[in-house]
mmCIF file of C-alpha atoms and ligand atoms in Angstrom:
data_model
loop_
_atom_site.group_PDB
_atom_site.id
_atom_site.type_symbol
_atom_site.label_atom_id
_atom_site.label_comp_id
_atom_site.label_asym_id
_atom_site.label_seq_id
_atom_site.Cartn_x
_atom_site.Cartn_y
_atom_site.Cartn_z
ATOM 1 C CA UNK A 141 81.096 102.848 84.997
ATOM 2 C CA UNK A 142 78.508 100.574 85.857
ATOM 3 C CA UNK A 143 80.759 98.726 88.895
ATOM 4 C CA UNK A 144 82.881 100.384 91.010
ATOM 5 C CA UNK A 145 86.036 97.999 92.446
ATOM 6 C CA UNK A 146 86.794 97.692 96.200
ATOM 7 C CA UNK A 147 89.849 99.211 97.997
ATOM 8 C CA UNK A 148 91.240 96.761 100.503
ATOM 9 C CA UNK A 149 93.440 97.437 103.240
ATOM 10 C CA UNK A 150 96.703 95.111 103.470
ATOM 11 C CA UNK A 151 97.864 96.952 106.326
ATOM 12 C CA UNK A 152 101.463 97.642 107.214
ATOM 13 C CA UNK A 153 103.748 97.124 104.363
ATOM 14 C CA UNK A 154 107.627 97.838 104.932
ATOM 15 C CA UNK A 155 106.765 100.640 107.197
ATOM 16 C CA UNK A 156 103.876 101.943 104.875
ATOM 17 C CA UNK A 157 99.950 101.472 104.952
ATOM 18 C CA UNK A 158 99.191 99.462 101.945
ATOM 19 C CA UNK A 159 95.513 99.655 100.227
ATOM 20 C CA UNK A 160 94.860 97.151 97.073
ATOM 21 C CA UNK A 161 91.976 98.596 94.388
ATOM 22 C CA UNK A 162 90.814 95.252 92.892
ATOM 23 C CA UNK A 163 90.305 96.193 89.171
ATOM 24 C CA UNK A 164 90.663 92.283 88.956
ATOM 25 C CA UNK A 165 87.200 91.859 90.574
ATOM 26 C CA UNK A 166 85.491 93.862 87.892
ATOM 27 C CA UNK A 167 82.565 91.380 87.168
ATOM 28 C CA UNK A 168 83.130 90.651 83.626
ATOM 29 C CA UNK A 169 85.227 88.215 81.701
ATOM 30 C CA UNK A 170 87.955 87.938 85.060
ATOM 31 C CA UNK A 171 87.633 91.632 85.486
ATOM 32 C CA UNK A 172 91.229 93.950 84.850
ATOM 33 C CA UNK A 173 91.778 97.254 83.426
ATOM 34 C CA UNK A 174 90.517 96.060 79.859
ATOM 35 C CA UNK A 175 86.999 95.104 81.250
ATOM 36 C CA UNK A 176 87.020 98.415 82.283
ATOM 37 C CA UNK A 177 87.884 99.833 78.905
ATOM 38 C CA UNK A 178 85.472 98.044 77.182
ATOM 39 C CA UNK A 179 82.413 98.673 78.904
ATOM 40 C CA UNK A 180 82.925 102.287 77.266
ATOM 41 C CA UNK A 181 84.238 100.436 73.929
ATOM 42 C CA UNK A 182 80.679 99.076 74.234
ATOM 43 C CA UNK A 183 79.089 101.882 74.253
ATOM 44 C CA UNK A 184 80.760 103.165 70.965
ATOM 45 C CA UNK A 185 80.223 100.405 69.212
ATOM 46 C CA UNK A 186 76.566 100.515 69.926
ATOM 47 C CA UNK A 187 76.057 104.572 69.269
ATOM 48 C CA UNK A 188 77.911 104.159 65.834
ATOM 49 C CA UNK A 189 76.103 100.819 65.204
ATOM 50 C CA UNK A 190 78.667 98.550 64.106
ATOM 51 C CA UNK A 191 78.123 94.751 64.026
ATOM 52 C CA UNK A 192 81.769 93.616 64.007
ATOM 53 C CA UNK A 193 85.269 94.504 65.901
ATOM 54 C CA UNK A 194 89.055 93.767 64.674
ATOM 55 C CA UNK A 195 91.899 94.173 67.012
ATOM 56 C CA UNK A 196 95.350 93.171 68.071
ATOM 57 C CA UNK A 197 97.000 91.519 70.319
ATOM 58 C CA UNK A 198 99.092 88.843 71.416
ATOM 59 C CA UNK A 199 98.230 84.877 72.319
ATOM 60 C CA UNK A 200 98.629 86.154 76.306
ATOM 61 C CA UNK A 201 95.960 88.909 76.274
ATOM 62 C CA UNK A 202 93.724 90.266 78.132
ATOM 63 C CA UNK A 203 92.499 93.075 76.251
ATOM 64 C CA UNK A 204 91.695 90.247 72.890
ATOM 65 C CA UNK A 205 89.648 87.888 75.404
ATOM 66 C CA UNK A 206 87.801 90.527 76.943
ATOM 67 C CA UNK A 207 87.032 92.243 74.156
ATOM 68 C CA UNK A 208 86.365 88.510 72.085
ATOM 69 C CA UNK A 209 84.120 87.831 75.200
ATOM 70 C CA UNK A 210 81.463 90.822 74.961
ATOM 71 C CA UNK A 211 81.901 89.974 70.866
ATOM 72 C CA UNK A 212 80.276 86.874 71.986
ATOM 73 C CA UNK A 213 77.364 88.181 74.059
ATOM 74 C CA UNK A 214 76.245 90.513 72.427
ATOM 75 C CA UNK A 215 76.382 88.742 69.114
ATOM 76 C CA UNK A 216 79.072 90.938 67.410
ATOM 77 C CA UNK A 217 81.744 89.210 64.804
ATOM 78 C CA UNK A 218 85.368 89.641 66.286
ATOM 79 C CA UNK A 219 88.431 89.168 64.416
ATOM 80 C CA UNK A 220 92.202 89.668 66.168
ATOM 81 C CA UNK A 221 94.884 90.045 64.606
ATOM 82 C CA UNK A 222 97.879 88.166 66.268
ATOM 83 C CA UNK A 223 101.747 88.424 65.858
ATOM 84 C CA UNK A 224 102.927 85.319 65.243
ATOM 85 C CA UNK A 225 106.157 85.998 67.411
ATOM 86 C CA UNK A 226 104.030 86.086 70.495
ATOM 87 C CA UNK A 227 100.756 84.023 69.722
ATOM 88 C CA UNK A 228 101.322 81.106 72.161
ATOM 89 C CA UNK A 229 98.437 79.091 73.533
ATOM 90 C CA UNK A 230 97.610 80.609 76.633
ATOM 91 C CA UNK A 231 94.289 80.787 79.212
ATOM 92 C CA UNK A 232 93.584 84.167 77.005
ATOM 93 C CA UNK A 233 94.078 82.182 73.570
ATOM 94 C CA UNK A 234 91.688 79.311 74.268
ATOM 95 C CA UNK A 235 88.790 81.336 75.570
ATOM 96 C CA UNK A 236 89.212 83.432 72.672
ATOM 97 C CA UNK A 237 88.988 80.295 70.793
ATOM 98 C CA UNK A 238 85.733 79.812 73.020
ATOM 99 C CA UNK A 239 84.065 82.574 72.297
ATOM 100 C CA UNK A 240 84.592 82.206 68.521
ATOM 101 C CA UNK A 241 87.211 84.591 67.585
ATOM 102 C CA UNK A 242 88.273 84.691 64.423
ATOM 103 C CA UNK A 243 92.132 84.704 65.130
ATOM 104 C CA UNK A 244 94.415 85.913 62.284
ATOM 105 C CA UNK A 245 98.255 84.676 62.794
ATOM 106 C CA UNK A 246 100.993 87.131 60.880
ATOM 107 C CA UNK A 247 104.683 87.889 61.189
ATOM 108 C CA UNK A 248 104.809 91.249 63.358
ATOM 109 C CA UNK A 249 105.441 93.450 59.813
ATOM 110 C CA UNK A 250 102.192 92.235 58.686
ATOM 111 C CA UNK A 251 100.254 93.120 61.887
ATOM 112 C CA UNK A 252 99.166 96.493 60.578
ATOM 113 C CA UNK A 253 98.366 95.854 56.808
ATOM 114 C CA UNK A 254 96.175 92.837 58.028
ATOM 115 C CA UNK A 255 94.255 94.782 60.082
ATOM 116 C CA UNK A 256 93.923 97.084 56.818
ATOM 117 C CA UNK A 257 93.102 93.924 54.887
ATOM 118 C CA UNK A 258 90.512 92.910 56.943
ATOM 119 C CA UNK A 259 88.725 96.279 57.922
ATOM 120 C CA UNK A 260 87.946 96.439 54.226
ATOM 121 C CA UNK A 261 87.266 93.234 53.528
ATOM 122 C CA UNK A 262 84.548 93.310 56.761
ATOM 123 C CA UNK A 263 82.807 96.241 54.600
ATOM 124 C CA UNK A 264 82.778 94.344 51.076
ATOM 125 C CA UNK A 265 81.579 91.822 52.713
ATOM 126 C CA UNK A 266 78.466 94.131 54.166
ATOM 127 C CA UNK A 267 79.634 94.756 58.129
ATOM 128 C CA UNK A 268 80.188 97.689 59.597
ATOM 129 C CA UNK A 269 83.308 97.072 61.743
ATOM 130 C CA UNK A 270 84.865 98.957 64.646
ATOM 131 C CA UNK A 271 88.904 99.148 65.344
ATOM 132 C CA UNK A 272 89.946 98.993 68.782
ATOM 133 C CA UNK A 273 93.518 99.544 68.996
ATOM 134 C CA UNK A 274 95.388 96.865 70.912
ATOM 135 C CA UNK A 275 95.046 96.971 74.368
ATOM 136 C CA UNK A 276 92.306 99.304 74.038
ATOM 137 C CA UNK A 277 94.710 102.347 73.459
ATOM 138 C CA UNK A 278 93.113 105.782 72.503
ATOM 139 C CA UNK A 279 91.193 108.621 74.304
ATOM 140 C CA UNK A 280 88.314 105.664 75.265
ATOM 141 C CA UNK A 281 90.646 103.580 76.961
ATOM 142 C CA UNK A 282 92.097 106.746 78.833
ATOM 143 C CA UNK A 283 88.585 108.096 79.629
ATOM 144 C CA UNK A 284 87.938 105.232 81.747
ATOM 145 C CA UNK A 285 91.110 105.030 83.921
ATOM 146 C CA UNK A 286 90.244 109.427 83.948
ATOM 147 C CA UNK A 287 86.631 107.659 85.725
ATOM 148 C CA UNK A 288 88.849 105.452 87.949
ATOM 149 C CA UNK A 289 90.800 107.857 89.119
ATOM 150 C CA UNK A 290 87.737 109.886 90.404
ATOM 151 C CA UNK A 291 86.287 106.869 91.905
ATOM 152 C CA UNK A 292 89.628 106.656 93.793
ATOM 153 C CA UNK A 293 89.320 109.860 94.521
ATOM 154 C CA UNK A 294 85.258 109.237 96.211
ATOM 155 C CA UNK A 295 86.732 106.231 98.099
ATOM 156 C CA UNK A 296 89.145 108.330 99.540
ATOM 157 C CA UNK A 297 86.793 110.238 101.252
ATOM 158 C CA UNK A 298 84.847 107.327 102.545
ATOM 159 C CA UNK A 299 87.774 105.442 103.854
ATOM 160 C CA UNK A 300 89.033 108.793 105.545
ATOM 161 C CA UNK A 301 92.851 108.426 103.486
ATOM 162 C CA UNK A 302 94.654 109.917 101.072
ATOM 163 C CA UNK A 303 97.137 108.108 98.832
ATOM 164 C CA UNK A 304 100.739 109.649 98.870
ATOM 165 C CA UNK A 305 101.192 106.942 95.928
ATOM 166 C CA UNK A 306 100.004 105.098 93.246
ATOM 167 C CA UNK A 307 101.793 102.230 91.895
ATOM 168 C CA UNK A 308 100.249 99.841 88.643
ATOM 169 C CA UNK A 309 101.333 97.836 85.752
ATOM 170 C CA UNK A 310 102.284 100.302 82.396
ATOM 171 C CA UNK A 311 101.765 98.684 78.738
ATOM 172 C CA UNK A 312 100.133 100.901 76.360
ATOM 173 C CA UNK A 313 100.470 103.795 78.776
ATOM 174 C CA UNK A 314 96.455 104.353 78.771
ATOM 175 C CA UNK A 315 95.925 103.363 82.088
ATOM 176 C CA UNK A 316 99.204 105.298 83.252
ATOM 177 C CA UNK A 317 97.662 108.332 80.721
ATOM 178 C CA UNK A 318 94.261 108.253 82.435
ATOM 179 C CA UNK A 319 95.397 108.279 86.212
ATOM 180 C CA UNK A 320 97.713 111.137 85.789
ATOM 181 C CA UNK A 321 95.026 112.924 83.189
ATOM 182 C CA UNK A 322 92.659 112.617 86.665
ATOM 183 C CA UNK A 323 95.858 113.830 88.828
ATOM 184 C CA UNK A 324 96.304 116.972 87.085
ATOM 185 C CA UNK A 325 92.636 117.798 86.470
ATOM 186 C CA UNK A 326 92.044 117.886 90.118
ATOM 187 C CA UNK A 327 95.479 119.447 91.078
ATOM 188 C CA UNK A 328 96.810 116.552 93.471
ATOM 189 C CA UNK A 329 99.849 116.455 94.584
ATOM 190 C CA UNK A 330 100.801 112.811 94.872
ATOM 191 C CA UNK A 331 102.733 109.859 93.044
ATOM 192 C CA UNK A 332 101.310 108.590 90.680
ATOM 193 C CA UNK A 333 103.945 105.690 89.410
ATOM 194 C CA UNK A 334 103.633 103.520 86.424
ATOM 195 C CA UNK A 335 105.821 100.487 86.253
ATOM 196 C CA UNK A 336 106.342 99.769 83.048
ATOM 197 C CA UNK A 337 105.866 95.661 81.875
ATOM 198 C CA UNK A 338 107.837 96.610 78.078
ATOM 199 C CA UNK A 339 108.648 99.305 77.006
ATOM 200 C CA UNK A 340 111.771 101.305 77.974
ATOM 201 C CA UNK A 341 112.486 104.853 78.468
ATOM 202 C CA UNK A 342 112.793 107.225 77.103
ATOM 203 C CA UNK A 343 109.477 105.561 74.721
ATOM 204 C CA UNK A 344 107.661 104.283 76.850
ATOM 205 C CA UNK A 345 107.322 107.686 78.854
ATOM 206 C CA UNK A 346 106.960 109.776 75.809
ATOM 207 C CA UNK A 347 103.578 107.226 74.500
ATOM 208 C CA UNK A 348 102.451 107.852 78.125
ATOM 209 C CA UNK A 349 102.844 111.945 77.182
ATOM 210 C CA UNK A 350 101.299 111.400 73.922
ATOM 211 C CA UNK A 351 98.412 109.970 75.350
ATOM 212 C CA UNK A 352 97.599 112.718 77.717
ATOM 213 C CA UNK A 353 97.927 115.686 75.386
ATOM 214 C CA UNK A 354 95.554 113.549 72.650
ATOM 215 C CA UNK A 355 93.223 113.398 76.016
ATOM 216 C CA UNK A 356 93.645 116.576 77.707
ATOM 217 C CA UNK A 357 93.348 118.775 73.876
ATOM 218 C CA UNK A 358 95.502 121.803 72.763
ATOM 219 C CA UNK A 359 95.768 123.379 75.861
ATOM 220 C CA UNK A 360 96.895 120.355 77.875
ATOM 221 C CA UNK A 361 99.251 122.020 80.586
ATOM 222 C CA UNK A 362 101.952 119.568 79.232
ATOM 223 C CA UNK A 363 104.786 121.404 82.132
ATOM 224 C CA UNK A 364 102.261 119.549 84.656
ATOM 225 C CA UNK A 365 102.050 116.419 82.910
ATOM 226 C CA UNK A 366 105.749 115.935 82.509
ATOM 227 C CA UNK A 367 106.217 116.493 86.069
ATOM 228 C CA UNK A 368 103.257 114.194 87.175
ATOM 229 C CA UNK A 369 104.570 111.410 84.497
ATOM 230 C CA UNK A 370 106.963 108.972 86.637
ATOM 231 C CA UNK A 371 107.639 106.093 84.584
ATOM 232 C CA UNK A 372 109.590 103.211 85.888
ATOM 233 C CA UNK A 373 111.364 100.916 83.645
ATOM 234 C CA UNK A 374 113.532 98.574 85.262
ATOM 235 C CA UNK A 375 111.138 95.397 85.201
ATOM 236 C CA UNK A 376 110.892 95.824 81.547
ATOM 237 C CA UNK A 377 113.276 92.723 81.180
ATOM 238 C CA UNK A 378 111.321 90.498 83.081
ATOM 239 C CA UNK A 379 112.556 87.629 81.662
ATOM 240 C CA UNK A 380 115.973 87.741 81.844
ATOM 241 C CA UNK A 381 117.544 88.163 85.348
ATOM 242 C CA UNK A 382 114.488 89.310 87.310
ATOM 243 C CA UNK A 383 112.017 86.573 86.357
ATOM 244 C CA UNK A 384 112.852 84.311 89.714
ATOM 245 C CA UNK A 385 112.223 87.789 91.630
ATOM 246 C CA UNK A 386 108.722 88.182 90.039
ATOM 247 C CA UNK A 387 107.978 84.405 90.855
ATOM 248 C CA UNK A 388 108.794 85.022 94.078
ATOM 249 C CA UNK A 389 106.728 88.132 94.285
ATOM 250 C CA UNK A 390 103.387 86.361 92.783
ATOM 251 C CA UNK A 391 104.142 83.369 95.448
ATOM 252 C CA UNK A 392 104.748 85.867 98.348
ATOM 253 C CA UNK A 393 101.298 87.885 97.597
ATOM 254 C CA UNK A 394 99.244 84.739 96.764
ATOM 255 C CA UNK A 395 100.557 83.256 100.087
ATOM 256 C CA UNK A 396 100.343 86.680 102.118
ATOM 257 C CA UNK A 397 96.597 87.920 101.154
ATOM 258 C CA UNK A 398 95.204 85.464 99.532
ATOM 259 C CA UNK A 399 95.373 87.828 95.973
ATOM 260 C CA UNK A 400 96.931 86.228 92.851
ATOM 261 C CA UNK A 401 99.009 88.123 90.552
ATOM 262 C CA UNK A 402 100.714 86.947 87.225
ATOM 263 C CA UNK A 403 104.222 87.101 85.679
ATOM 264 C CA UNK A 404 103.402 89.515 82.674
ATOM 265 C CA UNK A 405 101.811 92.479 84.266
ATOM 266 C CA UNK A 406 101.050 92.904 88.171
ATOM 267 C CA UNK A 407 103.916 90.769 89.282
ATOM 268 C CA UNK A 408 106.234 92.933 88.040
ATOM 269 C CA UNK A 409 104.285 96.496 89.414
ATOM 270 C CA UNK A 410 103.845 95.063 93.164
ATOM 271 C CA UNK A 411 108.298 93.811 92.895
ATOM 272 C CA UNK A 412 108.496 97.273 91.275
ATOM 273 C CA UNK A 413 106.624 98.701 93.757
ATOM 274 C CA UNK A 414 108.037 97.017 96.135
ATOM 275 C CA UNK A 415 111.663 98.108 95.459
ATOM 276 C CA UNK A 416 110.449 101.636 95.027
ATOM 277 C CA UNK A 417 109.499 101.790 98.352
ATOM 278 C CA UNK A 418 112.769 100.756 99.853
ATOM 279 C CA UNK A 419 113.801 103.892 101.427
ATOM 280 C CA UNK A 420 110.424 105.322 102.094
ATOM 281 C CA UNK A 421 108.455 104.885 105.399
ATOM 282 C CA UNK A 422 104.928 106.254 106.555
ATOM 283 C CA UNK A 423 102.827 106.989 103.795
ATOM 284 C CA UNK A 424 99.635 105.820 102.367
ATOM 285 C CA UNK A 425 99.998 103.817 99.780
ATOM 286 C CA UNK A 426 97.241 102.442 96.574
ATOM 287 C CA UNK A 427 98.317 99.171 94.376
ATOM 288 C CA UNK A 428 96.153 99.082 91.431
ATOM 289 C CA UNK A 429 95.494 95.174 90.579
ATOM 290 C CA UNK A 430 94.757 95.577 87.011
ATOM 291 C CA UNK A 431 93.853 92.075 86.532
ATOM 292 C CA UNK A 432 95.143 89.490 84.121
ATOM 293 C CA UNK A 433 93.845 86.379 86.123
ATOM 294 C CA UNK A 434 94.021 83.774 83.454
ATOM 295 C CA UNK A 435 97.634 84.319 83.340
ATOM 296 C CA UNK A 436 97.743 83.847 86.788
ATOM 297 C CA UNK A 437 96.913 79.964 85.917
ATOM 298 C CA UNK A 438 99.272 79.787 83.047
ATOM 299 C CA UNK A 439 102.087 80.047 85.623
ATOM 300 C CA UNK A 440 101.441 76.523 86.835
ATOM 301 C CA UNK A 441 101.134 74.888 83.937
ATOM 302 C CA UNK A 442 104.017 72.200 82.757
ATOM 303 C CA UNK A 443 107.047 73.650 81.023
ATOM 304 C CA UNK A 444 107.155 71.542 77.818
ATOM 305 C CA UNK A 445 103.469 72.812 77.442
ATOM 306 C CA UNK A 446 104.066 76.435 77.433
ATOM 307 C CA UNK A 447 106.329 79.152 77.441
ATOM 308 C CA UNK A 448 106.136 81.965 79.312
ATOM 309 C CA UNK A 449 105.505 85.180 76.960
ATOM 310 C CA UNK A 450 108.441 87.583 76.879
ATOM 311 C CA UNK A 451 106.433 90.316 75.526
ATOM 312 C CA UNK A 452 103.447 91.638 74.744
ATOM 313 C CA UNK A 453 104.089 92.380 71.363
ATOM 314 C CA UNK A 454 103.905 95.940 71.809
ATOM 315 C CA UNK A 455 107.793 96.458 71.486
ATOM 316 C CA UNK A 456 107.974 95.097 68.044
ATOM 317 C CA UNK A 457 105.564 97.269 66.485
HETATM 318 C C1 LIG B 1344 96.884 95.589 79.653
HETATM 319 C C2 LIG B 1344 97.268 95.419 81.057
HETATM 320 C C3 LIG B 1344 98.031 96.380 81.736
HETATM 321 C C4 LIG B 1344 98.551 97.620 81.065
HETATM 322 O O1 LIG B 1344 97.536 98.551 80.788
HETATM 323 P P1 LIG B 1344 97.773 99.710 79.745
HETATM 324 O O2 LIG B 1344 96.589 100.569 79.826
HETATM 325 O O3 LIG B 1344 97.916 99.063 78.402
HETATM 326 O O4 LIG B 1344 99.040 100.396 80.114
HETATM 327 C C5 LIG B 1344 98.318 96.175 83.062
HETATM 328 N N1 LIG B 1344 97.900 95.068 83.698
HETATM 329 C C6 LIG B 1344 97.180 94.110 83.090
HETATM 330 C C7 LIG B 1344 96.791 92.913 83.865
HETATM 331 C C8 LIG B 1344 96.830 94.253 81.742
HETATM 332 O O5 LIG B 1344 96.118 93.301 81.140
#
């Protein structure tokens, strides 16, 4: 990747060192775990010369206004198909407005003939169009969290540390997929712990599986990726009982370091995090900020105005 993110130290944390990696600072459309996808999206859409992209997502994401955003620059048509369940106006939805997106609205059954629809109807009409799966799922999106993991891995040495854990936000799983892909190709023995934002087990865990034996081929040592697969689900209801505990974690880490976090994704991995670590003291310990900035805003905007998503519309596929 052409940037490498910081690690910052937050010091002492509950009896632990705490280290941040700011994926968020990634300098391209407010940065996050997608802008690091789609630098190597890029790059495939370039070598197979295609002059228009359709994906999928809801009205809150990141992955759609990233991915809308280098549309824009470099000139490409981008179409995104959005569930109407979960297509609020958000940060993400405007600026994908901005950036001229065409935005398709469906029921959640239609997402997937849609995108069907309007592949082929991209090639009557003379494009050659490229599908990025929502969220920028798929061996790509893994590859580049694989690339993360060794830049953790280089920082490591400068800094003079080693992470016992690794705690970030799970959706997709390619993030998760591409950390622990790293993990087991360089035989470290460490945590590496998703905390998953929707899905539930035992799902969410097995997508996280699935991705790492489409990465790692045939001979994937699948024994070491179940053991190196932790996948936390209790903040997977964010919105019902917990959602005054993940407001209170965004405030608390906003007042505390100066770093904001949102209700959707990273709020919910630093509280999961967080309550991980209750009975654990004295090790080294890496928080993955995976971005999602504009969201960050949404939280302060009035009430009658907007909703806070529940979802990310992954769940009802
Ligand atoms: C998409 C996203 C995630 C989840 O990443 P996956 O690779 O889909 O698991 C986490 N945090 C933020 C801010 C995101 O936008």
């Amino acid at each position: 990747m052409k940037y490498k993110t910081i690690i910052q130290s937050l010091g002492d944390f509950k009896g632990n060192r705490l280290w941040m990696k700011r994926e968020d600072l990634i300098p391209f459309s407010f940065g996050g775990n997608k802008a690091r996808k789609v630098q190597l999206f890029l790059r495939e859409i370039e070598q197979s010369a295609c002059d228009s992209v359709v994906t999928y997502g809801s009205g809150s994401s990141n992955h759609c206004r990233v991915v809308a955003n280098i549309c824009c620059q470099r000139g490409l048509k981008c179409c995104v198909i959005s569930p109407k369940e979960v297509s609020k106006k958000t940060f993400n939805s405007r600026m994908m407005e901005l950036f001229g997106a065409e935005i398709i609205t469906v029921p959640v059954d239609r997402v997937h003939d849609t995108i069907e629809e309007k592949l082929n109807e991209l090639s009557r009409d003379g494009y050659h169009p490229y599908f990025i799966e929502g969220g920028g799922h798929g061996n790509i999106g893994t590859e580049a969290y694989v690339q993360c993991y060794g830049e953790i891995k280089e920082q490591e040495k400068e800094l003079g540390v080693f992470f016992d854990y690794i705690f970030f936000a799970s959706g997709t799983g390619t993030t998760h997929a591409g950390l622990v892909c790293g993990q087991i190709m360089n035989g470290d023995e460490r945590k590496v712990v998703g905390i998953s934002i929707a899905r539930k087990n035992p799902r969410g865990r097995d997508v996280v599986l699935k991705s790492i034996k489409s990465y790692l081929g045939e001979d994937a040592d699948m024994d070491a990726a179940e053991g190196a697969t932790i996948f936390v689900d209790d903040y997977a209801n964010g919105y019902g009982k917990r959602e005054r505990k993940v407001e209170e974690t965004v405030e608390n880490v906003l007042k505390q370091y100066g770093i904001p976090l949102d209700m959707t994704y990273t709020g919910k991995a630093f509280l999961g995090m967080d309550e991980y670590l209750a009975e654990i003291r004295n090790k080294n310990v890496l928080f993955i900020h995976t971005g999602g900035t504009p969201l960050f805003f949404d939280i302060f905007r009035e009430e009658e105005e907007y909703e806070h998503p529940d979802t990310c519309g992954w769940n009802q596929k």
